[in-house]
Coordinates of C-alpha atoms and ligand atoms in Angstrom, one line a residue:
X804 CA 154.6 -49.9 23.7
X805 CA 153.6 -49.5 27.4
X806 CA 154.3 -52.7 29.4
X807 CA 153.3 -53.5 32.9
X808 CA 155.2 -56.1 34.9
X809 CA 153.6 -57.5 38.0
X810 CA 155.9 -58.5 40.9
X811 CA 158.7 -57.1 43.1
X812 CA 161.6 -59.6 43.0
X813 CA 164.8 -60.0 41.2
X814 CA 162.9 -61.9 38.6
X815 CA 160.8 -58.8 37.7
X816 CA 163.9 -56.6 37.8
X817 CA 165.5 -58.9 35.3
X818 CA 162.4 -58.8 33.1
X819 CA 162.4 -55.0 33.2
X820 CA 166.1 -54.9 32.4
X821 CA 165.7 -57.3 29.5
X822 CA 162.7 -55.3 28.2
X823 CA 164.7 -52.0 28.6
X824 CA 167.2 -53.4 26.1
X825 CA 164.5 -53.7 23.4
X826 CA 165.1 -51.7 20.3
X827 CA 161.4 -50.9 20.4
X828 CA 162.0 -48.7 23.5
X829 CA 159.0 -49.7 25.6
X830 CA 157.8 -47.6 28.4
X831 CA 157.9 -49.8 31.5
X832 CA 155.7 -50.0 34.6
X833 CA 156.2 -52.4 37.5
X834 CA 153.7 -53.1 40.3
X835 CA 154.8 -52.9 43.0
X836 CA 158.5 -53.2 42.0
X837 CA 161.5 -52.4 44.1
X838 CA 164.4 -50.0 44.2
X839 CA 166.0 -51.7 41.2
X840 CA 163.0 -51.6 38.9
X841 CA 162.5 -47.9 39.8
X842 CA 165.7 -47.1 37.8
X843 CA 164.2 -48.6 34.6
X844 CA 160.5 -48.2 35.1
X845 CA 157.7 -46.4 36.9
X846 CA 156.8 -48.3 40.0
X847 CA 153.1 -48.4 40.8
X848 CA 152.2 -49.0 44.5
X849 CA 149.8 -51.8 43.8
X850 CA 149.5 -55.4 45.1
X851 CA 149.8 -58.0 42.4
X852 CA 146.4 -59.4 43.4
X853 CA 144.6 -56.0 43.4
X854 CA 142.9 -56.7 40.0
X855 CA 140.7 -53.6 40.3
X856 CA 143.7 -51.4 40.9
X857 CA 145.7 -53.0 38.1
X858 CA 142.8 -52.5 35.7
X859 CA 142.7 -48.8 36.6
X860 CA 146.5 -48.5 36.1
X861 CA 146.2 -50.2 32.7
X862 CA 143.7 -47.6 31.6
X863 CA 145.5 -44.6 33.1
X864 CA 148.8 -45.6 31.6
X865 CA 147.6 -47.0 28.3
X866 CA 149.2 -50.4 29.1
X867 CA 149.3 -52.6 26.0
X868 CA 150.8 -55.8 27.5
X869 CA 150.9 -57.2 31.1
X870 CA 153.7 -59.6 32.1
X871 CA 152.9 -61.6 35.2
X872 CA 155.9 -62.5 37.4
X873 CA 154.5 -64.5 40.4
X874 CA 151.9 -67.3 40.6
X875 CA 149.4 -65.8 42.9
X876 CA 147.6 -63.5 40.4
X877 CA 147.5 -66.3 37.9
X878 CA 146.0 -68.8 40.3
X879 CA 143.5 -66.2 41.3
X880 CA 142.5 -65.7 37.7
X881 CA 144.0 -62.4 36.5
X882 CA 144.0 -63.6 32.9
X883 CA 140.3 -64.5 33.1
X884 CA 139.6 -61.1 34.8
X885 CA 141.1 -59.3 31.8
X886 CA 139.4 -61.6 29.2
X887 CA 136.0 -61.0 30.8
X888 CA 136.2 -57.2 30.7
X889 CA 135.5 -55.7 27.2
X890 CA 137.7 -52.7 28.1
X891 CA 140.7 -55.0 29.0
X892 CA 140.2 -58.0 26.7
X893 CA 142.4 -56.5 24.0
X894 CA 145.4 -56.2 26.5
X895 CA 147.3 -59.5 26.4
X896 CA 148.2 -61.0 29.7
X897 CA 151.4 -63.1 29.5
X898 CA 150.3 -65.8 32.0
X899 CA 147.8 -68.6 31.8
X900 CA 144.2 -68.6 32.8
X901 CA 142.9 -69.8 36.1
X902 CA 142.1 -73.4 34.9
X903 CA 145.7 -73.8 33.6
X904 CA 147.2 -72.1 36.6
X905 CA 146.0 -75.1 38.6
X906 CA 149.1 -76.9 37.2
X907 CA 150.8 -75.0 39.9
X908 CA 147.9 -74.2 42.2
X909 CA 146.9 -77.9 42.8
X910 CA 149.4 -80.7 42.9
X911 CA 146.6 -83.2 42.4
X912 CA 145.5 -81.4 39.2
X913 CA 149.1 -81.4 38.0
X914 CA 149.4 -85.2 38.7
X915 CA 146.2 -86.0 36.9
X916 CA 147.4 -83.9 33.9
X917 CA 150.7 -85.7 33.9
X918 CA 149.2 -89.2 34.1
X919 CA 146.4 -88.3 31.6
X920 CA 149.0 -87.3 29.0
X921 CA 151.5 -90.0 29.6
X922 CA 154.2 -87.7 30.9
X923 CA 156.8 -89.5 33.2
X924 CA 156.3 -88.6 36.8
X925 CA 156.4 -90.3 40.2
X926 CA 153.5 -92.7 41.1
X927 CA 151.0 -91.0 43.5
X928 CA 147.7 -91.1 45.3
X929 CA 145.7 -88.2 46.8
X930 CA 143.9 -88.2 50.1
X931 CA 141.6 -85.9 52.2
X932 CA 140.5 -85.9 55.9
X933 CA 137.8 -88.4 55.0
X934 CA 140.3 -90.9 53.6
X935 CA 143.0 -90.4 56.2
X936 CA 143.0 -94.1 57.2
X937 CA 143.4 -95.1 53.5
X938 CA 146.3 -92.6 53.2
X939 CA 148.0 -94.1 56.3
X940 CA 147.5 -97.6 54.9
X941 CA 148.9 -96.5 51.5
X942 CA 152.1 -95.2 53.2
X943 CA 152.7 -98.7 54.5
X944 CA 152.8 -100.0 50.9
X945 CA 155.6 -97.5 50.0
X946 CA 159.3 -97.6 50.8
X947 CA 161.0 -94.8 52.7
X948 CA 161.5 -91.9 52.3
X949 CA 157.9 -90.8 52.1
X950 CA 157.0 -87.7 50.0
X951 CA 153.9 -85.8 51.3
X952 CA 152.7 -82.7 49.4
X953 CA 150.1 -80.2 50.4
X954 CA 147.8 -79.9 47.3
X955 CA 147.6 -76.1 47.3
X956 CA 150.0 -73.2 47.3
X957 CA 152.1 -73.1 50.5
X958 CA 154.8 -70.6 49.7
X959 CA 157.2 -73.4 48.8
X960 CA 156.9 -75.0 52.2
X961 CA 154.2 -77.6 51.5
X962 CA 156.4 -80.6 50.7
X963 CA 157.6 -82.9 53.4
X964 CA 160.1 -85.7 52.8
X965 CA 160.3 -88.1 55.8
X966 CA 162.3 -91.2 56.4
X967 CA 160.2 -92.8 59.1
X968 CA 156.8 -94.4 58.5
X969 CA 155.2 -93.5 61.8
X970 CA 156.4 -89.9 61.4
X971 CA 155.0 -89.8 57.8
X972 CA 151.6 -91.2 59.1
X973 CA 151.4 -88.6 61.8
X974 CA 152.5 -85.8 59.4
X975 CA 149.7 -86.9 57.1
X976 CA 147.2 -86.5 59.9
X977 CA 148.6 -83.1 60.8
X978 CA 148.2 -81.9 57.3
X979 CA 144.7 -83.3 56.6
X980 CA 143.1 -83.0 60.0
X981 CA 145.0 -80.2 61.8
X982 CA 145.4 -78.3 58.6
X983 CA 149.1 -77.8 59.1
X984 CA 149.3 -75.8 55.8
X985 CA 145.8 -74.3 56.2
X986 CA 143.4 -74.8 53.2
X987 CA 146.4 -75.8 51.1
X988 CA 146.6 -79.2 52.9
X989 CA 142.9 -80.2 52.7
X990 CA 144.1 -82.6 50.1
X991 CA 147.5 -84.2 50.3
X992 CA 149.4 -86.0 47.5
X993 CA 151.6 -88.9 48.5
X994 CA 154.3 -89.7 46.0
X995 CA 156.9 -92.3 45.2
X996 CA 160.3 -90.9 46.1
X997 CA 162.6 -90.2 43.1
X998 CA 166.3 -90.1 43.5
X999 CA 168.4 -88.0 41.1
X1000 CA 169.6 -84.5 40.3
X1001 CA 167.1 -81.7 39.6
X1002 CA 166.9 -79.1 36.9
X1003 CA 164.3 -76.9 35.3
X1004 CA 163.2 -76.4 31.8
X1005 CA 161.2 -73.4 30.6
X1006 CA 158.8 -73.1 27.8
X1007 CA 157.1 -70.0 26.3
X1008 CA 153.9 -70.8 24.5
X1009 CA 151.1 -68.8 22.8
X1010 CA 148.8 -71.8 23.0
X1011 CA 149.7 -72.9 19.5
X1012 CA 153.4 -73.1 19.1
X1013 CA 156.2 -72.9 21.7
X1014 CA 159.8 -72.1 22.3
X1015 CA 162.0 -74.1 24.6
X1016 CA 164.1 -71.6 26.7
X1017 CA 167.4 -72.3 28.3
X1018 CA 167.6 -74.8 31.2
X1019 CA 168.6 -73.8 34.7
X1020 CA 169.4 -75.3 38.0
X1021 CA 168.7 -73.5 41.2
X1022 CA 170.0 -74.0 44.7
X1023 CA 167.1 -74.0 47.2
X1024 CA 168.7 -74.7 50.5
X1025 CA 170.1 -71.9 52.7
X1026 CA 173.3 -73.8 53.7
X1027 CA 176.3 -74.9 51.8
X1028 CA 176.3 -78.4 50.5
X1029 CA 172.5 -78.2 50.1
X1030 CA 171.8 -78.2 53.9
X1031 CA 169.4 -76.4 56.1
X1032 CA 166.0 -74.8 55.4
X1033 CA 164.5 -74.3 52.0
X1034 CA 164.5 -70.8 50.6
X1035 CA 163.1 -69.1 47.6
X1036 CA 166.4 -69.8 45.8
X1037 CA 170.0 -68.9 46.6
X1038 CA 171.4 -68.9 43.1
X1039 CA 171.2 -70.5 39.7
X1040 CA 173.2 -71.7 36.7
X1041 CA 172.2 -71.9 33.0
X1042 CA 172.7 -74.0 31.0
X1043 CA 172.7 -77.1 33.2
X1044 CA 176.0 -79.0 32.3
X1045 CA 174.5 -82.5 32.6
X1046 CA 171.5 -81.7 30.4
X1047 CA 173.3 -82.7 27.3
X1048 CA 171.7 -83.0 23.8
X1049 CA 170.6 -86.6 24.3
X1050 CA 168.9 -85.9 27.6
X1051 CA 167.3 -82.7 26.3
X1052 CA 166.0 -84.6 23.3
X1053 CA 164.2 -86.9 25.8
X1054 CA 162.9 -83.9 27.7
X1055 CA 161.5 -82.5 24.5
X1056 CA 159.9 -85.7 23.2
X1057 CA 158.6 -87.1 26.5
X1058 CA 157.8 -83.9 28.4
X1059 CA 157.6 -80.7 26.5
X1060 CA 155.6 -81.8 23.4
X1061 CA 153.1 -83.9 25.5
X1062 CA 152.7 -81.0 27.9
X1063 CA 151.9 -78.5 25.1
X1064 CA 149.7 -81.0 23.2
X1065 CA 148.1 -82.1 26.5
X1066 CA 147.0 -78.5 27.2
X1067 CA 145.4 -78.3 23.7
X1068 CA 143.7 -81.6 24.2
X1069 CA 142.3 -80.4 27.5
X1070 CA 140.9 -77.3 25.6
X1071 CA 143.3 -74.9 27.3
X1072 CA 144.9 -72.0 25.3
X1073 CA 147.9 -71.5 27.4
X1074 CA 149.6 -68.1 27.0
X1075 CA 152.7 -67.7 29.0
X1076 CA 155.7 -69.4 30.6
X1077 CA 155.7 -73.0 31.7
X1078 CA 158.3 -73.9 34.3
X1079 CA 158.9 -77.6 34.3
X1080 CA 160.7 -78.9 37.4
X1081 CA 162.5 -82.1 36.4
X1082 CA 164.6 -84.8 38.1
X1083 CA 167.1 -86.9 36.1
X1084 CA 166.6 -90.5 37.3
X1085 CA 169.3 -92.5 35.7
X1086 CA 169.4 -91.0 32.2
X1087 CA 165.7 -90.2 32.1
X1088 CA 163.7 -87.1 32.9
X1089 CA 160.7 -87.3 35.3
X1090 CA 158.5 -84.3 36.1
X1091 CA 158.5 -83.2 39.7
X1092 CA 156.3 -80.2 39.3
X1093 CA 154.9 -77.5 37.0
X1094 CA 154.9 -73.8 37.7
X1095 CA 152.9 -71.5 35.6
X1096 CA 155.5 -68.6 35.5
X1097 CA 159.2 -68.1 35.3
X1098 CA 161.4 -69.1 38.3
X1099 CA 163.2 -66.9 40.6
X1100 CA 166.3 -66.9 40.6
X1101 CA 166.2 -68.9 37.3
X1102 CA 164.9 -65.9 35.4
X1103 CA 168.1 -64.0 36.4
X1104 CA 170.2 -66.5 34.3
X1105 CA 167.7 -67.5 31.6
X1106 CA 166.6 -64.1 30.3
X1107 CA 170.2 -62.7 30.1
X1108 CA 171.0 -65.6 27.8
X1109 CA 168.1 -64.9 25.4
X1110 CA 169.5 -62.7 22.5
X1111 CA 166.1 -62.3 20.8
X1112 CA 164.3 -59.1 21.8
X1113 CA 162.0 -60.1 24.7
X1114 CA 159.3 -57.6 23.7
X1115 CA 159.1 -59.2 20.3
X1116 CA 158.7 -62.6 21.9
X1117 CA 156.1 -61.5 24.4
X1118 CA 154.1 -59.5 21.9
X1119 CA 154.0 -62.5 19.5
X1120 CA 153.0 -64.7 22.5
X1121 CA 150.1 -62.4 23.2
X1122 CA 149.1 -62.3 19.5
X1123 CA 149.4 -66.0 18.9
X1124 CA 152.2 -65.5 16.4
X1125 CA 155.1 -67.0 18.3
X1126 CA 155.9 -69.4 15.4
X1127 CA 157.1 -66.3 13.4
X1128 CA 159.8 -65.4 15.8
X1129 CA 163.3 -67.1 15.8
X1130 CA 164.8 -67.7 19.3
X1131 CA 168.5 -67.0 19.6
X1132 CA 170.4 -68.1 22.7
X1133 CA 173.8 -66.9 24.0
X1134 CA 176.0 -70.1 24.2
X1135 CA 177.8 -68.8 27.3
X1136 CA 177.0 -69.9 30.8
X1137 CA 175.2 -67.4 33.1
X1138 CA 175.2 -67.8 36.9
X1139 CA 173.5 -65.8 39.6
X1140 CA 174.3 -65.7 43.3
X1141 CA 171.6 -64.4 45.7
X1142 CA 172.6 -62.2 48.7
X1143 CA 170.2 -62.6 51.5
X1144 CA 169.6 -60.9 54.9
X1145 CA 171.2 -62.7 57.8
X1146 CA 168.6 -65.0 59.5
X1147 CA 166.6 -65.6 56.3
X1148 CA 164.6 -67.8 55.7
X1149 CA 163.6 -67.4 59.3
X1150 CA 163.4 -64.0 61.1
X1151 CA 165.7 -61.3 59.6
X1152 CA 166.0 -57.5 59.7
X1153 CA 165.1 -54.9 57.1
X1154 CA 166.2 -51.3 56.5
X1155 CA 170.0 -51.7 56.3
X1156 CA 171.8 -49.6 53.8
X1157 CA 173.3 -51.4 50.8
X1158 CA 176.6 -50.1 49.5
X1159 CA 178.7 -50.9 46.4
X1160 CA 176.0 -51.7 43.8
X1161 CA 177.3 -49.0 41.5
X1162 CA 180.8 -50.4 41.7
X1163 CA 179.9 -53.7 40.1
X1164 CA 181.1 -53.4 36.5
X1165 CA 181.6 -57.0 35.4
X1166 CA 178.2 -58.3 36.4
X1167 CA 174.5 -57.5 36.5
X1168 CA 172.9 -56.7 39.8
X1169 CA 169.2 -57.6 40.0
X1170 CA 167.5 -56.3 43.1
X1171 CA 164.8 -58.2 45.0
X1172 CA 164.0 -57.1 48.6
X1173 CA 165.2 -53.5 48.3
X1174 CA 163.6 -50.1 48.9
X1175 CA 164.8 -46.6 48.2
X1176 CA 165.1 -44.4 51.2
X1177 CA 166.1 -40.9 50.1
X1178 CA 169.4 -41.4 48.2
X1179 CA 170.0 -44.7 49.8
X1180 CA 169.0 -48.2 48.7
X1181 CA 168.2 -50.3 51.7
X1182 CA 167.3 -53.9 52.4
X1183 CA 163.6 -54.6 52.4
X1184 CA 163.2 -58.4 52.3
X1185 CA 164.9 -61.7 52.9
X1186 CA 166.4 -62.2 49.4
X1187 CA 168.0 -58.8 48.8
X1188 CA 169.7 -59.0 45.4
X1189 CA 171.1 -61.4 42.8
X1190 CA 174.4 -60.9 41.0
X1191 CA 174.5 -62.4 37.5
X1192 CA 177.6 -62.9 35.3
X1193 CA 178.6 -64.7 32.2
X1194 CA 181.5 -67.1 31.5
X1195 CA 182.7 -69.7 29.1
X1196 CA 181.6 -72.3 31.7
X1197 CA 179.9 -72.2 35.1
X1198 CA 183.1 -72.0 37.1
X1199 CA 184.2 -68.9 35.2
X1200 CA 180.8 -67.3 35.4
X1201 CA 180.6 -68.0 39.1
X1202 CA 184.0 -66.4 39.7
X1203 CA 182.6 -63.2 38.0
X1204 CA 179.3 -63.4 40.1
X1205 CA 181.4 -63.7 43.3
X1206 CA 183.8 -60.9 42.2
X1207 CA 180.7 -58.7 41.6
X1208 CA 179.3 -59.5 45.0
X1209 CA 182.6 -58.6 46.7
X1210 CA 181.9 -54.9 46.0
X1211 CA 178.5 -55.1 47.7
X1212 CA 177.8 -55.0 51.4
X1213 CA 175.0 -54.6 53.9
X1214 CA 174.7 -55.6 57.6
X1215 CA 174.5 -59.4 58.1
X1216 CA 174.7 -60.1 54.3
X1217 CA 174.9 -63.8 53.6
X1218 CA 175.4 -65.8 50.3
X1219 CA 176.3 -69.3 49.5
X1220 CA 179.9 -69.7 48.3
X1221 CA 179.6 -73.2 47.0
X1222 CA 177.2 -73.0 44.0
X1223 CA 177.9 -75.6 41.4
X1224 CA 179.4 -77.9 44.1
X1225 CA 177.2 -80.8 42.9
X1226 CA 178.0 -80.5 39.1
Ligands
LIG1208 P1 157.7 -79.4 44.7 O1 157.1 -78.3 45.5 O2 156.8 -80.4 44.1 O3 158.7 -78.9 43.6 O4 158.7 -80.2 45.7 C1 159.7 -79.5 46.4 C2 161.0 -80.3 46.4 O5 160.8 -81.5 47.0 C3 161.5 -80.6 45.0 O6 162.2 -79.6 44.4 C4 162.3 -81.8 45.2 O7 163.6 -81.5 45.8 C5 161.5 -82.5 46.3 N1 160.6 -83.5 45.8 C6 159.4 -83.3 45.3 N2 158.8 -84.5 44.9 C7 159.7 -85.4 45.0 C8 159.8 -86.8 44.7 N3 158.7 -87.5 44.2 N4 160.9 -87.5 45.0 C9 162.0 -86.9 45.5 N5 162.0 -85.6 45.8 C10 160.9 -84.8 45.6
LIG1209 N1 163.2 -71.1 42.1 C1 162.0 -71.8 42.2 C2 160.8 -71.1 42.0 O1 160.8 -70.0 41.4 O2 159.7 -71.6 42.3

């Protein structure tokens, strides 16, 4: 089977690696991919939002399944684009349609969905420039800290958590009136602040049945001890040690089932991954956000723990026969540590040679911002590569991830040495 993966991160390298293990021997294509995916697949120089170019590549390469990594093509409607074209409609796209993708593309849509289906989440209200005064008055009814969220996609930067009321009121004006996050902040969701520890839960669904995939916890801040700026993710651990059976039972009953059933009630046949961002408040799960795709770097620890053939799972998802497939999970812990370019998530350099990847024997190296220059793999992005390892628990797995990383070097390489510090 010929499979096309859209994206260029370590998430997509992991997807290609997992599919390359399939006994069905699929032929893999990645658009646009990176130096890591090039070793397992044919990279196609296409943007993930170039639907016309992707359609052409699907025809030229007899692609029979498209796996979408990032959210942008989903929010822009790639699934609908395929469904509307008689020549493409029989090629399953693993990723939801444009309506469902609003679960990630619009915070307000997600909040309305959560409330409509009785799924636990923070209380909220949404405002626009026309209701700025009401929004500022609403803030006075809340206790600090104040949570302000740009409604639309803002590359992970659209959430502000402020401790001062006056600061929150002026930030609201900046978002709504001065369009601090462009069109993404034309609507702003103001939320009750929730205090607890975060984790993520992943669900694969064909619109009828579903599988709950392993949990993961990612580390978003650049600095040790969860300090400094937010990043795309500096590492991840799976499973999450505090997500015990009793807690996961609550997640299943209160969140996963009502989400899957809620989609059906709303008339949405959701085909793809649902990434549920949770916060554990006391002993109870609350939903912070939905994403309509797998996480990065969560994929780098979740997929290696899935023993079931990924191609079988994805094919069944596309065919609506997921209930026929048994999901088998590796009970070991997997951890991944992301190595980034010095300066990231602010300005950083590209083009530095990376050495030592082939010396890593005890761990898996999933490449993100890398490019091949002649014989040499060079840095080509902020997050450069992720090193995944297994262990009996997260400490042992992390020791292996760090041992793997010790072989690798590039100029100004940085990684967090404290993952798991909060567990
Ligand atoms: P989001 O983009 O909605 O995932 O929000 C980004 C981050 O902001 C989350 O990962 C949380 O750390 C934090 N956050 C979002 N909503 C809340 C909330 N209601 N209470 C506390 N922290 C929050
Ligand atoms: N690691 C968070 C994300 O993929 O959005």
